PDB file of C-alpha atoms and ligand atoms in Angstrom:
ATOM      1  CA  MET A   1       0.000   0.000   0.000  1.00 98.00           C
ATOM      2  CA  LYS A   2       1.273   3.461  -0.932  1.00 98.00           C
ATOM      3  CA  LEU A   3       0.279   6.413   1.282  1.00 98.00           C
ATOM      4  CA  GLN A   4       1.395  10.015   0.858  1.00 98.00           C
ATOM      5  CA  ILE A   5       1.525  12.391   3.820  1.00 98.00           C
ATOM      6  CA  ILE A   6       1.363  16.059   2.803  1.00 98.00           C
ATOM      7  CA  ASN A   7       2.058  18.817   5.312  1.00 98.00           C
ATOM      8  CA  GLY A   8       1.382  22.461   4.621  1.00 98.00           C
ATOM      9  CA  PRO A   9       2.893  25.763   5.752  1.00 98.00           C
ATOM     10  CA  ASN A  10       4.887  26.098   8.956  1.00 96.00           C
ATOM     11  CA  LEU A  11       4.658  22.407   9.785  1.00 97.00           C
ATOM     12  CA  ASN A  12       8.379  22.209   9.006  1.00 96.00           C
ATOM     13  CA  LEU A  13       8.749  24.116  12.288  1.00 92.00           C
ATOM     14  CA  LEU A  14       7.054  21.464  14.428  1.00 94.00           C
ATOM     15  CA  GLY A  15       9.018  20.916  17.599  1.00 89.00           C
ATOM     16  CA  THR A  16       9.859  24.584  18.033  1.00 88.00           C
ATOM     17  CA  ARG A  17       6.673  26.263  16.837  1.00 86.00           C
ATOM     18  CA  GLU A  18       4.009  27.085  19.462  1.00 88.00           C
ATOM     19  CA  GLU A  19       4.932  24.041  21.522  1.00 89.00           C
ATOM     20  CA  SER A  20       1.949  24.435  23.859  1.00 86.00           C
ATOM     21  CA  ILE A  21      -0.342  23.779  20.875  1.00 89.00           C
ATOM     22  CA  TYR A  22       1.702  21.520  18.595  1.00 88.00           C
ATOM     23  CA  GLY A  23       4.041  19.746  21.025  1.00 83.00           C
ATOM     24  CA  ASP A  24       7.805  19.484  21.090  1.00 84.00           C
ATOM     25  CA  GLN A  25       8.323  16.770  18.521  1.00 88.00           C
ATOM     26  CA  ASN A  26       9.964  17.357  15.197  1.00 93.00           C
ATOM     27  CA  PHE A  27       7.990  15.872  12.275  1.00 94.00           C
ATOM     28  CA  ASP A  28      10.982  14.292  10.522  1.00 94.00           C
ATOM     29  CA  LYS A  29      11.698  12.236  13.631  1.00 93.00           C
ATOM     30  CA  TYR A  30       8.038  11.369  14.032  1.00 96.00           C
ATOM     31  CA  PHE A  31       7.854  10.341  10.378  1.00 97.00           C
ATOM     32  CA  ASN A  32      10.761   7.927  10.914  1.00 96.00           C
ATOM     33  CA  ASN A  33       8.815   6.367  13.806  1.00 96.00           C
ATOM     34  CA  LEU A  34       5.778   6.037  11.560  1.00 97.00           C
ATOM     35  CA  LYS A  35       7.898   4.373   8.882  1.00 97.00           C
ATOM     36  CA  SER A  36       9.203   1.778  11.352  1.00 97.00           C
ATOM     37  CA  LYS A  37       5.790   1.183  12.896  1.00 97.00           C
ATOM     38  CA  TYR A  38       4.111   0.750   9.506  1.00 97.00           C
ATOM     39  CA  SER A  39       6.994  -0.930   7.705  1.00 96.00           C
ATOM     40  CA  ASN A  40       4.521  -2.821   5.498  1.00 96.00           C
ATOM     41  CA  ILE A  41       3.265   0.486   4.031  1.00 98.00           C
ATOM     42  CA  ASP A  42       5.162   2.493   1.429  1.00 98.00           C
ATOM     43  CA  LEU A  43       4.853   5.794   3.306  1.00 98.00           C
ATOM     44  CA  LYS A  44       6.003   9.017   1.667  1.00 98.00           C
ATOM     45  CA  TYR A  45       6.270  12.479   3.204  1.00 98.00           C
ATOM     46  CA  PHE A  46       6.134  15.887   1.530  1.00 98.00           C
ATOM     47  CA  GLN A  47       6.047  19.314   3.154  1.00 98.00           C
ATOM     48  CA  SER A  48       5.721  22.694   1.489  1.00 98.00           C
ATOM     49  CA  ASN A  49       5.000  26.251   2.505  1.00 98.00           C
ATOM     50  CA  ILE A  50       3.751  26.957  -1.017  1.00 98.00           C
ATOM     51  CA  GLU A  51       0.115  26.365  -1.974  1.00 98.00           C
ATOM     52  CA  GLY A  52       0.846  25.524  -5.648  1.00 98.00           C
ATOM     53  CA  GLU A  53       3.443  22.922  -4.676  1.00 98.00           C
ATOM     54  CA  ILE A  54       0.890  21.219  -2.450  1.00 98.00           C
ATOM     55  CA  ILE A  55      -1.599  21.174  -5.348  1.00 98.00           C
ATOM     56  CA  ASP A  56       1.106  19.784  -7.674  1.00 98.00           C
ATOM     57  CA  LYS A  57       1.863  16.977  -5.189  1.00 98.00           C
ATOM     58  CA  ILE A  58      -1.847  16.107  -4.827  1.00 98.00           C
ATOM     59  CA  GLN A  59      -2.105  15.867  -8.636  1.00 98.00           C
ATOM     60  CA  GLU A  60       1.148  13.893  -8.903  1.00 98.00           C
ATOM     61  CA  VAL A  61       0.172  11.104  -6.480  1.00 98.00           C
ATOM     62  CA  GLY A  62      -3.606  11.389  -6.565  1.00 98.00           C
ATOM     63  CA  PHE A  63      -4.238   8.886  -9.349  1.00 98.00           C
ATOM     64  CA  ASP A  64      -1.697   6.330  -8.240  1.00 97.00           C
ATOM     65  CA  PHE A  65      -1.392   6.190  -4.449  1.00 98.00           C
ATOM     66  CA  ASP A  66      -3.824   4.245  -2.265  1.00 98.00           C
ATOM     67  CA  GLY A  67      -4.353   7.266  -0.091  1.00 98.00           C
ATOM     68  CA  ILE A  68      -3.326  10.767   0.875  1.00 98.00           C
ATOM     69  CA  ILE A  69      -3.140  12.112   4.415  1.00 98.00           C
ATOM     70  CA  ILE A  70      -3.086  15.893   4.332  1.00 98.00           C
ATOM     71  CA  ASN A  71      -2.584  18.555   6.938  1.00 98.00           C
ATOM     72  CA  ALA A  72      -2.894  21.699   4.831  1.00 98.00           C
ATOM     73  CA  ALA A  73      -2.291  23.782   7.987  1.00 98.00           C
ATOM     74  CA  ALA A  74      -3.347  27.424   7.468  1.00 98.00           C
ATOM     75  CA  TYR A  75      -4.346  26.712   3.831  1.00 98.00           C
ATOM     76  CA  THR A  76      -7.119  24.509   5.226  1.00 98.00           C
ATOM     77  CA  HIS A  77      -8.998  27.676   6.075  1.00 98.00           C
ATOM     78  CA  THR A  78      -8.304  29.615   2.871  1.00 98.00           C
ATOM     79  CA  SER A  79      -7.593  27.363  -0.100  1.00 98.00           C
ATOM     80  CA  VAL A  80     -10.324  26.690  -2.646  1.00 98.00           C
ATOM     81  CA  GLY A  81      -7.478  25.398  -4.866  1.00 98.00           C
ATOM     82  CA  ILE A  82      -6.432  22.605  -2.505  1.00 98.00           C
ATOM     83  CA  GLY A  83     -10.076  21.646  -1.977  1.00 98.00           C
ATOM     84  CA  ASP A  84     -10.582  21.523  -5.760  1.00 98.00           C
ATOM     85  CA  ALA A  85      -7.427  19.421  -6.211  1.00 98.00           C
ATOM     86  CA  ILE A  86      -8.688  16.865  -3.679  1.00 98.00           C
ATOM     87  CA  ARG A  87     -12.048  16.608  -5.409  1.00 98.00           C
ATOM     88  CA  SER A  88     -10.317  16.142  -8.777  1.00 98.00           C
ATOM     89  CA  ILE A  89      -8.272  13.048  -7.894  1.00 98.00           C
ATOM     90  CA  SER A  90      -9.161   9.421  -7.304  1.00 98.00           C
ATOM     91  CA  SER A  91      -7.024   8.563  -4.243  1.00 98.00           C
ATOM     92  CA  PRO A  92      -9.052   8.676  -1.038  1.00 98.00           C
ATOM     93  CA  THR A  93      -7.870  11.531   1.152  1.00 98.00           C
ATOM     94  CA  VAL A  94      -7.952  11.988   4.912  1.00 98.00           C
ATOM     95  CA  GLU A  95      -7.636  15.459   6.447  1.00 98.00           C
ATOM     96  CA  VAL A  96      -5.573  15.707   9.602  1.00 98.00           C
ATOM     97  CA  HIS A  97      -4.941  18.399  12.201  1.00 98.00           C
ATOM     98  CA  ILE A  98      -2.700  18.196  15.224  1.00 97.00           C
ATOM     99  CA  SER A  99      -4.810  20.583  17.287  1.00 97.00           C
ATOM    100  CA  ASN A 100      -8.553  20.615  17.789  1.00 98.00           C
ATOM    101  CA  THR A 101      -9.265  23.465  15.399  1.00 98.00           C
ATOM    102  CA  TYR A 102     -12.845  23.757  16.712  1.00 98.00           C
ATOM    103  CA  SER A 103     -11.603  24.720  20.163  1.00 97.00           C
ATOM    104  CA  ARG A 104      -9.505  27.545  18.689  1.00 97.00           C
ATOM    105  CA  GLU A 105     -10.211  30.828  16.870  1.00 97.00           C
ATOM    106  CA  GLU A 106     -13.339  30.915  14.742  1.00 97.00           C
ATOM    107  CA  PHE A 107     -11.419  31.300  11.467  1.00 97.00           C
ATOM    108  CA  ARG A 108     -10.008  27.806  12.091  1.00 98.00           C
ATOM    109  CA  HIS A 109     -13.510  26.304  12.192  1.00 98.00           C
ATOM    110  CA  LYS A 110     -13.887  26.568   8.415  1.00 98.00           C
ATOM    111  CA  SER A 111     -12.180  23.968   6.219  1.00 98.00           C
ATOM    112  CA  PHE A 112     -12.115  24.153   2.417  1.00 98.00           C
ATOM    113  CA  LEU A 113     -11.031  20.490   2.383  1.00 98.00           C
ATOM    114  CA  SER A 114     -13.465  18.659   4.654  1.00 98.00           C
ATOM    115  CA  ALA A 115     -16.331  18.343   2.164  1.00 98.00           C
ATOM    116  CA  HIS A 116     -14.043  16.528  -0.298  1.00 98.00           C
ATOM    117  CA  VAL A 117     -12.216  14.073   1.963  1.00 98.00           C
ATOM    118  CA  ARG A 118     -13.113  10.618   3.196  1.00 98.00           C
ATOM    119  CA  GLY A 119     -12.783  11.710   6.809  1.00 98.00           C
ATOM    120  CA  VAL A 120     -11.125  14.083   9.223  1.00 98.00           C
ATOM    121  CA  VAL A 121      -8.924  13.310  12.244  1.00 98.00           C
ATOM    122  CA  LEU A 122      -8.090  16.205  14.536  1.00 98.00           C
ATOM    123  CA  GLY A 123      -7.068  17.096  18.032  1.00 97.00           C
ATOM    124  CA  PHE A 124      -4.939  14.079  18.953  1.00 97.00           C
ATOM    125  CA  GLY A 125      -1.563  15.751  18.550  1.00 96.00           C
ATOM    126  CA  LEU A 126       0.798  13.955  16.182  1.00 96.00           C
ATOM    127  CA  LYS A 127      -1.159  10.794  16.933  1.00 97.00           C
ATOM    128  CA  SER A 128      -3.763  12.184  14.511  1.00 98.00           C
ATOM    129  CA  TYR A 129      -1.443  10.980  11.704  1.00 98.00           C
ATOM    130  CA  ASN A 130      -1.329   7.454  13.192  1.00 97.00           C
ATOM    131  CA  LEU A 131      -5.098   7.365  13.375  1.00 98.00           C
ATOM    132  CA  ALA A 132      -5.357   8.545   9.767  1.00 98.00           C
ATOM    133  CA  ILE A 133      -3.006   5.738   8.652  1.00 98.00           C
ATOM    134  CA  GLU A 134      -5.066   3.233  10.635  1.00 98.00           C
ATOM    135  CA  SER A 135      -8.144   4.353   8.725  1.00 98.00           C
ATOM    136  CA  PHE A 136      -6.593   2.874   5.565  1.00 98.00           C
ATOM    137  CA  LEU A 137      -6.000  -0.524   7.224  1.00 96.00           C
ATOM    138  CA  ASP A 138      -8.564  -3.296   7.603  1.00 78.00           C
TER     139      ASP A 138
HETATM  140  C1  DQA B 201      -3.211  22.907  12.034  1.00 71.10           C
HETATM  141  C2  DQA B 201      -4.311  23.873  12.453  1.00 71.10           C
HETATM  142  C3  DQA B 201      -4.325  25.100  11.561  1.00 71.10           C
HETATM  143  O1  DQA B 201      -5.355  25.983  11.961  1.00 71.10           O
HETATM  144  C4  DQA B 201      -3.003  25.836  11.655  1.00 71.10           C
HETATM  145  O2  DQA B 201      -2.976  26.926  10.786  1.00 71.10           O
HETATM  146  C5  DQA B 201      -1.840  24.955  11.461  1.00 71.10           C
HETATM  147  C6  DQA B 201      -1.853  23.584  11.991  1.00 71.10           C
HETATM  148  C7  DQA B 201      -3.095  21.707  12.984  1.00 71.10           C
HETATM  149  O3  DQA B 201      -2.482  20.721  12.596  1.00 71.10           O
HETATM  150  O4  DQA B 201      -3.587  21.761  14.118  1.00 71.10           O
HETATM  151  O5  DQA B 201      -0.797  25.373  10.953  1.00 71.10           O
HETATM  152  O6  DQA B 201      -3.526  22.399  10.749  1.00 71.10           O
END
């Protein structure tokens, strides 16, 4: 099984960024743990701070991979383009957030992705990614 994780803007700063919200773990390290835990899955990771690069990646893998797990970060709340990309591909997509966006500022309550994904996992810290992977397993 091939799964693509896509992280959006500022998630390259996990571990140092707003630790009280996002924790103190660096995503590269966490991704290595995921790779060892799910060694039977071909797990790929891509991060970009640029909206168009995220759309390009969705288009690149979205007709081939068995699934996409996306945390579009701030673009979740602004990007019609990422929402449109997700609805244009065939790979099932799961939206992930580290924090519980509904317990935060109101502008984080709106997602331009949620209507086009298979499901949403949020609020479990980095474990949200584990839970999203599990959703692809039997
Ligand atoms: C986030 C929540 C977003 O509102 C925020 O802009 C992020 C991270 C999360 O994982 O909790 O950058 O997607």
